[in-house]
Coordinates of C-alpha atoms (C1' of nucleotides) in Angstrom, one line a residue:
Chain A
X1 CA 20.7 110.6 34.3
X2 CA 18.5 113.9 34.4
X3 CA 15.4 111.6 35.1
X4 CA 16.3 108.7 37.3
X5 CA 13.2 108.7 38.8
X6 CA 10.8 106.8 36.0
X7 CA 7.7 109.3 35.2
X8 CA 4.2 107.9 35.4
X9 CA 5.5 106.4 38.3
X10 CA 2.7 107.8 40.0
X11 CA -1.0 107.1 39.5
X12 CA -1.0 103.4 37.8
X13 CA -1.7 100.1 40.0
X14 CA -5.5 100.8 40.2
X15 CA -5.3 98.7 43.8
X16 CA -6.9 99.2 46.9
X17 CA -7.4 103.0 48.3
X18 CA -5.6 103.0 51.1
X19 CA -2.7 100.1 49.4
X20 CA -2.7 103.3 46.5
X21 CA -2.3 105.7 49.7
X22 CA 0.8 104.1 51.0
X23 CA 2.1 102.8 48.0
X24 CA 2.0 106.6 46.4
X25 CA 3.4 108.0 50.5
X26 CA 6.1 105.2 49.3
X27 CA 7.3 106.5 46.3
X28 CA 7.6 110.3 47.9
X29 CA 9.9 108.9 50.0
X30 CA 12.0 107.2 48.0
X31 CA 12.4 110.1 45.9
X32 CA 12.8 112.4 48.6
X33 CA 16.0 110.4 50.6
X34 CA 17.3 110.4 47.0
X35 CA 17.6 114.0 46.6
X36 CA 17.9 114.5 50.5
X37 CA 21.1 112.6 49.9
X38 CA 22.2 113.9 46.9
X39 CA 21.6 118.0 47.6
X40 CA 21.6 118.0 51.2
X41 CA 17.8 118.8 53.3
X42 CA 18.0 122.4 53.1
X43 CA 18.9 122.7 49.3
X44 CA 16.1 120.2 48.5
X45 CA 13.1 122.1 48.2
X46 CA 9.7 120.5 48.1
X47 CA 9.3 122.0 44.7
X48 CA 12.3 119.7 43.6
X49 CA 10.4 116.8 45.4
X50 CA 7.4 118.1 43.6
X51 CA 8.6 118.4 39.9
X52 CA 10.8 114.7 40.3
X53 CA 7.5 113.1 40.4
X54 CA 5.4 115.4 38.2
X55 CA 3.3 116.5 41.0
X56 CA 2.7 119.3 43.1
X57 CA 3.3 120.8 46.2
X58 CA 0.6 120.7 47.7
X59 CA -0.3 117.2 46.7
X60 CA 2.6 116.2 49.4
X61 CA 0.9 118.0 52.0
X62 CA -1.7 115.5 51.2
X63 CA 0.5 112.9 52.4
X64 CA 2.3 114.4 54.4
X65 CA 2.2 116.9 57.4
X66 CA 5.1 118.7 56.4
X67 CA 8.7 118.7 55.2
X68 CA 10.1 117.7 58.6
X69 CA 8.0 114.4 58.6
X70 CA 9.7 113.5 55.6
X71 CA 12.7 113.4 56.5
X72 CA 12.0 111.6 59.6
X73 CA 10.3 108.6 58.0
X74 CA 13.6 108.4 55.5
X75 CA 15.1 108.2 58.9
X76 CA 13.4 105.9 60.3
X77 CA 13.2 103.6 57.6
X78 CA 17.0 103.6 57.5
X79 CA 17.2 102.5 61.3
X80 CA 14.4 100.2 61.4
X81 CA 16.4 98.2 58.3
X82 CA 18.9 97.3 60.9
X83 CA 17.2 97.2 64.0
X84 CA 14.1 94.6 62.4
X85 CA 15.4 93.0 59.9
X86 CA 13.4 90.2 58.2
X87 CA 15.5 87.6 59.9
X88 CA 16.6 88.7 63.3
X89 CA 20.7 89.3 64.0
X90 CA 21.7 85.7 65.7
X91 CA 21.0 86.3 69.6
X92 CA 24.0 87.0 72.2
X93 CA 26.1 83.8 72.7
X94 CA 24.0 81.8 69.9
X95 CA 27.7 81.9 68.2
X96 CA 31.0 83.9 68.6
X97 CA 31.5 87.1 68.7
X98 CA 33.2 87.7 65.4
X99 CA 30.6 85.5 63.2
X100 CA 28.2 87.9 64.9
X101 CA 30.6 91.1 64.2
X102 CA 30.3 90.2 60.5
X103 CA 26.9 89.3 60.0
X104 CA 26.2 92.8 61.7
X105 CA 28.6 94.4 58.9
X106 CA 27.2 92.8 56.5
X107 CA 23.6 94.3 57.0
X108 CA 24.9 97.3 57.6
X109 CA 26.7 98.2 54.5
X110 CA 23.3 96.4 52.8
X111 CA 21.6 99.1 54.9
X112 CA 23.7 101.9 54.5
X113 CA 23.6 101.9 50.9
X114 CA 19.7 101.8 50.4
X115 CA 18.1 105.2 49.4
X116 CA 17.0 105.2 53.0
X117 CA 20.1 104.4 54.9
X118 CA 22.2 106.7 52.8
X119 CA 19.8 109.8 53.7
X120 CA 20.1 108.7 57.5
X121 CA 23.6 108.8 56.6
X122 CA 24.4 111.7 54.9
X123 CA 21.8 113.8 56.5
X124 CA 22.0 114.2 60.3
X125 CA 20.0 114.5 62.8
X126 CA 20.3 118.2 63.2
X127 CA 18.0 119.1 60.5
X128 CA 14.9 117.7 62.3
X129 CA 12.6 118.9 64.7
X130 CA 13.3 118.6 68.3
X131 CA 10.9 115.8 69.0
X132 CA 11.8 114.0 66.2
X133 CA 15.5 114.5 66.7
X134 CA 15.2 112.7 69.9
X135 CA 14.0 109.4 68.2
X136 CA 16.6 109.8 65.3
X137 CA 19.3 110.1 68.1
X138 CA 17.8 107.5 70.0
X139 CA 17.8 104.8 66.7
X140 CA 21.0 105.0 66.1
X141 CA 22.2 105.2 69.8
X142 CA 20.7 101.4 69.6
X143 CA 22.4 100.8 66.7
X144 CA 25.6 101.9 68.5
X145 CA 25.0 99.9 71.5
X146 CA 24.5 97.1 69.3
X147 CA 28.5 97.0 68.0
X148 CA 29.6 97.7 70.7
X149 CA 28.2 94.9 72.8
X150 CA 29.2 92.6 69.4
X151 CA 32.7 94.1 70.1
X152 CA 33.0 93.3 74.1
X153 CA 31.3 89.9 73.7
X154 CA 34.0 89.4 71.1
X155 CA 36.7 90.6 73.3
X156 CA 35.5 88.2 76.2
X157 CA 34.9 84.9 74.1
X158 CA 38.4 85.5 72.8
X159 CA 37.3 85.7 69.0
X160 CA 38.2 89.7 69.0
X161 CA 41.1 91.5 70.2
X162 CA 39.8 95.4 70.3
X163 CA 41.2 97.1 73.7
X164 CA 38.4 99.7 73.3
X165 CA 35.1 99.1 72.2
X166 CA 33.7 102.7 71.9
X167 CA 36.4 103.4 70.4
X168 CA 36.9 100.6 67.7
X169 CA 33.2 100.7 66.9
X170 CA 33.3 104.5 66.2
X171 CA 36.1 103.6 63.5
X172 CA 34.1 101.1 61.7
X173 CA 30.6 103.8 61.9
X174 CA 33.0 105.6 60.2
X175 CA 34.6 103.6 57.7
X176 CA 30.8 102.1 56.9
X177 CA 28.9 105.9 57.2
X178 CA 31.3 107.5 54.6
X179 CA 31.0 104.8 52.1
X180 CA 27.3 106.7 50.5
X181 CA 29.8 109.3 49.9
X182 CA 32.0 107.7 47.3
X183 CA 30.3 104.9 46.4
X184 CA 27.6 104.9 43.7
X185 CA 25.4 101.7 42.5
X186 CA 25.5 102.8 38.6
X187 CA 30.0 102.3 38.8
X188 CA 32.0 99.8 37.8
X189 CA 32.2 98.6 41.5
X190 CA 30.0 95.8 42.6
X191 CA 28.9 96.1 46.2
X192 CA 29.4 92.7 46.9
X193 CA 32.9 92.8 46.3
X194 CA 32.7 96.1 48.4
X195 CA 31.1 93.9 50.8
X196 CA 33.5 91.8 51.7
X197 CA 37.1 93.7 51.3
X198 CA 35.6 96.1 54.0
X199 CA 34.7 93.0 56.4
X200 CA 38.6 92.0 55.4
X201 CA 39.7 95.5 56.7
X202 CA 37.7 95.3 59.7
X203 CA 38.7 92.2 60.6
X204 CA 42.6 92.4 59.7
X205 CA 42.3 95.1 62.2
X206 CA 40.6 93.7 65.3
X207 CA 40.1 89.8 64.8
X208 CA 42.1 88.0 67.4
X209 CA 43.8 85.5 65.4
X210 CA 46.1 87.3 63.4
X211 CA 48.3 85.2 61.5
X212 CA 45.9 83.4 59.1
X213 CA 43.3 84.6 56.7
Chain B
X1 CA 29.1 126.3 77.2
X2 CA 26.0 128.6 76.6
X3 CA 29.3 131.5 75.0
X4 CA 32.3 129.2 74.1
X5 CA 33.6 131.9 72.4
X6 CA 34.9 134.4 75.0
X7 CA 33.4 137.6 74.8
X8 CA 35.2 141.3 74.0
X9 CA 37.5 138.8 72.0
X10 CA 37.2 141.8 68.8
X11 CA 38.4 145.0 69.4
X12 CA 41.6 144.9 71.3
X13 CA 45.2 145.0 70.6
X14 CA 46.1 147.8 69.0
X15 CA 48.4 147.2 66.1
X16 CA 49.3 148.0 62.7
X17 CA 45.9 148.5 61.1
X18 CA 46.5 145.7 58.5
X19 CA 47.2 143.3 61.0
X20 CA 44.0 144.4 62.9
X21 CA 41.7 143.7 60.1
X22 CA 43.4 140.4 59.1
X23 CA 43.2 139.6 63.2
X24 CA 39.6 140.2 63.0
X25 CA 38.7 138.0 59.9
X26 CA 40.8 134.9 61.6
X27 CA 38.1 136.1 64.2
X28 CA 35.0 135.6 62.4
X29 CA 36.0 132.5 60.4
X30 CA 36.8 130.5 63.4
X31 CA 33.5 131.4 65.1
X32 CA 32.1 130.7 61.8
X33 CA 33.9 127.7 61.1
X34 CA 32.9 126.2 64.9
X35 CA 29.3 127.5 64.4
X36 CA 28.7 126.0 60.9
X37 CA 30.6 122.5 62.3
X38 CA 28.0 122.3 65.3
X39 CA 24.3 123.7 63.9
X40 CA 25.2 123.0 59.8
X41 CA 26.6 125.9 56.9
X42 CA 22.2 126.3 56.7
X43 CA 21.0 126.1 59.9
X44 CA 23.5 129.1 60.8
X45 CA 22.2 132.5 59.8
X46 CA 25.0 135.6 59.7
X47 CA 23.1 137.0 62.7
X48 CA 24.2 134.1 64.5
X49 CA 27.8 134.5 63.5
X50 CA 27.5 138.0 63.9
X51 CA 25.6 137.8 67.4
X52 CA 28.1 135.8 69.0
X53 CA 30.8 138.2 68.2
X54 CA 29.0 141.0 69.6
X55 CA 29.0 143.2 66.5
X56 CA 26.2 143.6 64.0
X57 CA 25.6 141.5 60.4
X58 CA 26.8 144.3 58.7
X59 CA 30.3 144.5 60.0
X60 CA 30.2 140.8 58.5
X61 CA 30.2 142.0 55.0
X62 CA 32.9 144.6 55.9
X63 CA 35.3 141.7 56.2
X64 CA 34.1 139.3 54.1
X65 CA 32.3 139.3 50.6
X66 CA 29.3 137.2 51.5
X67 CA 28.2 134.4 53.9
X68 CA 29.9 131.4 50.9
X69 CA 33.1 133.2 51.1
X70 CA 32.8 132.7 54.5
X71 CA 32.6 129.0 54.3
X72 CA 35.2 128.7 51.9
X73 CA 37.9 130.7 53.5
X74 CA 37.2 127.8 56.3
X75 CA 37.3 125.4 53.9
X76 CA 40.5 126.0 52.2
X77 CA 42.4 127.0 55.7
X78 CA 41.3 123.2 56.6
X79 CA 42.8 121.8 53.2
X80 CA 46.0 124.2 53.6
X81 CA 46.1 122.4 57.0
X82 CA 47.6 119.2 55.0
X83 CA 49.1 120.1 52.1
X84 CA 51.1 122.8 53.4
X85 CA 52.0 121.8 57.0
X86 CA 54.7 123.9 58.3
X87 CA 57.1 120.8 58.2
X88 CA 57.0 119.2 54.9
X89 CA 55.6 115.4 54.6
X90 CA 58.4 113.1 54.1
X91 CA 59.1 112.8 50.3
X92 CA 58.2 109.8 48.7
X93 CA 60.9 107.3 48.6
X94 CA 62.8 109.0 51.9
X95 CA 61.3 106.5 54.2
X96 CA 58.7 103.4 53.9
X97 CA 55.6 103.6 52.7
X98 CA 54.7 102.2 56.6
X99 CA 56.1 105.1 57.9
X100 CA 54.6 107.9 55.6
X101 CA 51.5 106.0 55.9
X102 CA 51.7 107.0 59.7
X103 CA 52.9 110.5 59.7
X104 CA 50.2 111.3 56.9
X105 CA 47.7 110.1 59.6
X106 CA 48.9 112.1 62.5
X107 CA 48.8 114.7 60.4
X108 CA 45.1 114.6 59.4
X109 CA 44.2 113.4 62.3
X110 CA 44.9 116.9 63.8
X111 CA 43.6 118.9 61.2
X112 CA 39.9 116.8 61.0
X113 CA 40.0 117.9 65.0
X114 CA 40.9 121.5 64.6
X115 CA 38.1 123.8 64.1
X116 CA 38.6 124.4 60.4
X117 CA 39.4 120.9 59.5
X118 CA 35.9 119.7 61.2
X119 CA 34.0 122.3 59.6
X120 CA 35.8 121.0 56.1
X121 CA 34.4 117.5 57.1
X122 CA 31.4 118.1 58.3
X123 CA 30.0 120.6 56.1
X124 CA 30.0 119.2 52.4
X125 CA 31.0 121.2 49.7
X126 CA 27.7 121.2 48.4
X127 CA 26.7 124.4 49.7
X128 CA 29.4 126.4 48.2
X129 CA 28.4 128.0 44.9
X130 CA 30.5 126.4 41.8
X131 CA 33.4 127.7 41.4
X132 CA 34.3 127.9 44.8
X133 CA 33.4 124.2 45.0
X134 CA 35.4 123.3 42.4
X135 CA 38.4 124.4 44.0
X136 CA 37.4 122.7 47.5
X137 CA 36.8 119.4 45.6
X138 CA 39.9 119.8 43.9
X139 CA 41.8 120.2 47.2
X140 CA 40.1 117.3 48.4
X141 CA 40.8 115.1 45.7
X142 CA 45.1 116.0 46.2
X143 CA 44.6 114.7 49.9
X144 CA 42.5 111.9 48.3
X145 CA 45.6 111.0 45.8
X146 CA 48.1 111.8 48.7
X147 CA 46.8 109.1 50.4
X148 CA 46.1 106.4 47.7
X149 CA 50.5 107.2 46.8
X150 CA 51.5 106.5 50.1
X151 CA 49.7 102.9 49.9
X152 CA 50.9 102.1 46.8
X153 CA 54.4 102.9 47.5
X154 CA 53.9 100.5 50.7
X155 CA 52.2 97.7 48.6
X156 CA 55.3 98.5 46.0
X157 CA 58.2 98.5 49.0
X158 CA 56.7 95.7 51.4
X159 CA 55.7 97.8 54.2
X160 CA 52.0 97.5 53.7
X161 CA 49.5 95.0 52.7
X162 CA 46.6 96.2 50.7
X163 CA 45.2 94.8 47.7
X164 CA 43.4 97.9 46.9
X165 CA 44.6 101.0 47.5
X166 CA 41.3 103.3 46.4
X167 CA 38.9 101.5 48.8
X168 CA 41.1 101.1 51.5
X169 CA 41.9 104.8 51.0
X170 CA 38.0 105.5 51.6
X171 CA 37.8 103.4 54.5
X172 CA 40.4 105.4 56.4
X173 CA 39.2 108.5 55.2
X174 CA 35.7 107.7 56.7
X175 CA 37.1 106.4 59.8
X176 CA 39.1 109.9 60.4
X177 CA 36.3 112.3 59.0
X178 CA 33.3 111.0 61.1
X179 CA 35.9 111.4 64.5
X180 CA 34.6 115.2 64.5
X181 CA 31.5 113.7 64.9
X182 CA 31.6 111.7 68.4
X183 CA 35.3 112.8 69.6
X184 CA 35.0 116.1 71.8
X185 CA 38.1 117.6 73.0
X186 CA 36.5 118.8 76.4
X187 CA 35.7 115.2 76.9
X188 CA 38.1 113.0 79.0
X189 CA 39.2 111.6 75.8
X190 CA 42.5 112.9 74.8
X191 CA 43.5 113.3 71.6
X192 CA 46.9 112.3 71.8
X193 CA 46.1 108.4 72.8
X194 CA 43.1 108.8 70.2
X195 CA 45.2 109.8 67.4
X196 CA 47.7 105.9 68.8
X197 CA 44.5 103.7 68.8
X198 CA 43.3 105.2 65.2
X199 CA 46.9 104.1 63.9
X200 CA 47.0 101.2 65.9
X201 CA 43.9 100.4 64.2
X202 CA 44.8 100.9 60.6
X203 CA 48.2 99.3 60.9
X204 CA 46.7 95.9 61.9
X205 CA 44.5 96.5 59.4
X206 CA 46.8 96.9 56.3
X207 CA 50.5 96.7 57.8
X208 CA 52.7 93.9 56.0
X209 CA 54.2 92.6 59.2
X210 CA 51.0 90.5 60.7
X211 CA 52.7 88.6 63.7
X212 CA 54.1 91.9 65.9
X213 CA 52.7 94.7 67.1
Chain C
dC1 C1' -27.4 111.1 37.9
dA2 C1' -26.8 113.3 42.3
dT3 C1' -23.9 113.4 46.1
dT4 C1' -20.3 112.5 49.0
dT5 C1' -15.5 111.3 49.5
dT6 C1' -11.0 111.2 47.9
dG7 C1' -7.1 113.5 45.2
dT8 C1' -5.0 117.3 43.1
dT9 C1' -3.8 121.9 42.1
dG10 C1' -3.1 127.2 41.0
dA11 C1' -2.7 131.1 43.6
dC12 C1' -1.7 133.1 47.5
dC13 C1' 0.5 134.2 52.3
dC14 C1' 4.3 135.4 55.1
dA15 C1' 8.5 134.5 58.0
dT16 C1' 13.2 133.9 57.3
dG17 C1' 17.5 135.4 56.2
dG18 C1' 21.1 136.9 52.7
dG19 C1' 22.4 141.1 51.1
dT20 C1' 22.5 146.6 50.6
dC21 C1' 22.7 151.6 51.8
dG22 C1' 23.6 155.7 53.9
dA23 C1' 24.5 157.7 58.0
dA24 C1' 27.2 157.9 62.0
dC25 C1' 31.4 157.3 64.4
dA26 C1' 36.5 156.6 65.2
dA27 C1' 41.3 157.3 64.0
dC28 C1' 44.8 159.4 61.9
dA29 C1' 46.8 163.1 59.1
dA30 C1' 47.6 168.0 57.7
Chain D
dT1 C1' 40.3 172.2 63.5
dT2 C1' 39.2 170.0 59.2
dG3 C1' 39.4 166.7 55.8
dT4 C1' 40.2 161.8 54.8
dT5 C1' 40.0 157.1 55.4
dG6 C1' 38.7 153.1 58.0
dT7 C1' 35.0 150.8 60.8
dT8 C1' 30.4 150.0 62.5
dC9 C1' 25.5 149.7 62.6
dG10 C1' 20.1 150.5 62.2
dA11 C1' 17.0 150.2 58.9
dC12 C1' 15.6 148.5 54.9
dC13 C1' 15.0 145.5 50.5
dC14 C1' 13.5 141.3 48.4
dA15 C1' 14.0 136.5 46.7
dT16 C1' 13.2 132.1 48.5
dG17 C1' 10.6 128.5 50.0
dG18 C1' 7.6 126.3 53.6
dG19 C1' 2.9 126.1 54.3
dT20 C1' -2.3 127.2 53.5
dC21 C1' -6.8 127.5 51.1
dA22 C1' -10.6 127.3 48.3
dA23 C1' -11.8 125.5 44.2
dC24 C1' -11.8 121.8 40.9
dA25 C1' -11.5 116.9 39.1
dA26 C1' -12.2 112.0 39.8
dA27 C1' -13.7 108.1 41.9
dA28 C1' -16.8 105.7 44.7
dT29 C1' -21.6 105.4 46.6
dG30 C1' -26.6 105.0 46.4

DNA sequence: CATTTTGTTGACCCATGGGTCGAACAACAA
DNA sequence: TTGTTGTTCGACCCATGGGTCAACAAAATG
């Protein structure tokens, strides 16, 4: 509870250098979208950071250029987790438009409840750096585009009934981007089950054929 | 858009002294509330308040106690927004739960889009200091339990089909609280057919009667 | 073992921004 | 006018926290 973060996690795994210099860059992160997500940016400080991995400060700046960078590649992590998957989402057409809808709900609750895709979550963009800003905003911009095409392809092969895309896929960002807030791994509440009563929801609401499961 | 706030909006209107400092505090917390909404409760410095309302930080502390009180005065003027309306909600047991369930989201609906309402979305109640969070999250957790009654008492009476109340609760929730996020009231989107579509949405989603609209 | 490279840190710097103080000014009363 | 109270502000204080640096430790290298 006071120390989720197991100790010593830090220099073991005599591998190679530069493995050690990414796997250690690694664990930072991690720990950082943790308490990113759970304080908020500005109440983290990079002392907190620091102490959670019985380090110091300045050994961050070793790894990385500055608190602003950090938070980016939380950020990015979370968006790349959707946008590359291991297996890519099935292509435009491969299948309808509400198998896609829910394959793409399914990764993204899987991605919104990481470490990562909580702190892309809970944190926005605001907090960064101009420059950086502008790819956060761009990332999930895609990720928007990417429902919403779902949505109209659905609407058009006749497996959906939403009247407005925008719209509709703004409700589901919603209902998906304010589950980190409530829901917590270490509960009673598997997210499996979570899983699939929110794909019910979404699909009660928009799938086309209404009157069956 | 560079001075939303109109200008020479403080010292006017010469009333009963009383009312004049109480006029100038609504003032300052809806400046406060829109500023901390757009730019986050951290990125906003009191200068910033202050500067947009042409008087100094000083003056600030003349009305208020200090920049949390600030935030929470917003805060709990966005709660009082739903528990209080001027028009009381429907008691339970007047009416279907299917038809509480919709005037409960009208109702929240326009407070998450009124200035104080956002700002009690967008801005956790992390960066209050304890005790004043306490009694945020305690507000929040009534509207929470309002909520999670009213689809109970339409899984109880027939109106509404939803196996489990808490999560669908959340899912609605997020869907309304991350609207201050994209919806813009000087867009061309009005509120009125925003506020239809949400219900629309929810009703198909959990409404006992499948087949009609 | 000497030397270079890689990692780590205590101590420090300093801009930011919340908060204070006392003086000035305005308004109203006597 | 003079006191009294309400209102505003310039100038200041200072804790916080992001960021730097030079020195030190620990591997690698030869």
């Amino acid at each position: 509870m006071t120390k989720p973060t197991p100790k010593r996690a830090w220099g073991q795994a005599i591998q190679n250098r530069d493995e050690q210099f990414e796997m250690k860059r690694q664990v930072v992160l991690r720990t950082a979208a943790r308490t990113y997500s759970e304080r908020g940016f500005h109440e983290t400080t990079l002392a907190d950071i620091a102490e959670e991995l019985n380090i110091s400060k300045p050994t961050l700046y070793y790894y990385f250029k500055n608190k602003d960078e950090i938070l980016f590649e939380c950020h990015r992590l979370g968006i790349e987790a959707i946008t590359d998957g291991e297996t890519p989402m099935p292509a435009a057409g491969s299948c309808t438009g509400r198998e896609r809808l829910e394959e793409f709900l399914r990764r993204y609750v899987r991605m919104v409840v990481d470490d990562f895709g909580t702190c892309l979550v809970m944190t926005g963009p605001n907090a960064l750096e101009p420059k950086n800003r502008g790819k956060v905003i761009e990332g999930r911009r895609k990720i928007d585009q990417m429902l919403r095409d779902i949505l109209q392809e659905g609407a058009q092969d006749g497996t959906l009934d939403c009247p407005d895309p925008k719209m509709t896929a703004m409700f589901v960002f919603g209902a998906m981007n304010w589950l980190p807030r409530w829901y917590h791994s270490d509960g009673g509440l598997n997210i499996d089950k979570l899983t699939e009563r929110l794909i019910a929801f979404v699909m009660r609401a928009i799938a086309a054929d209404r009157c069956q499961s």
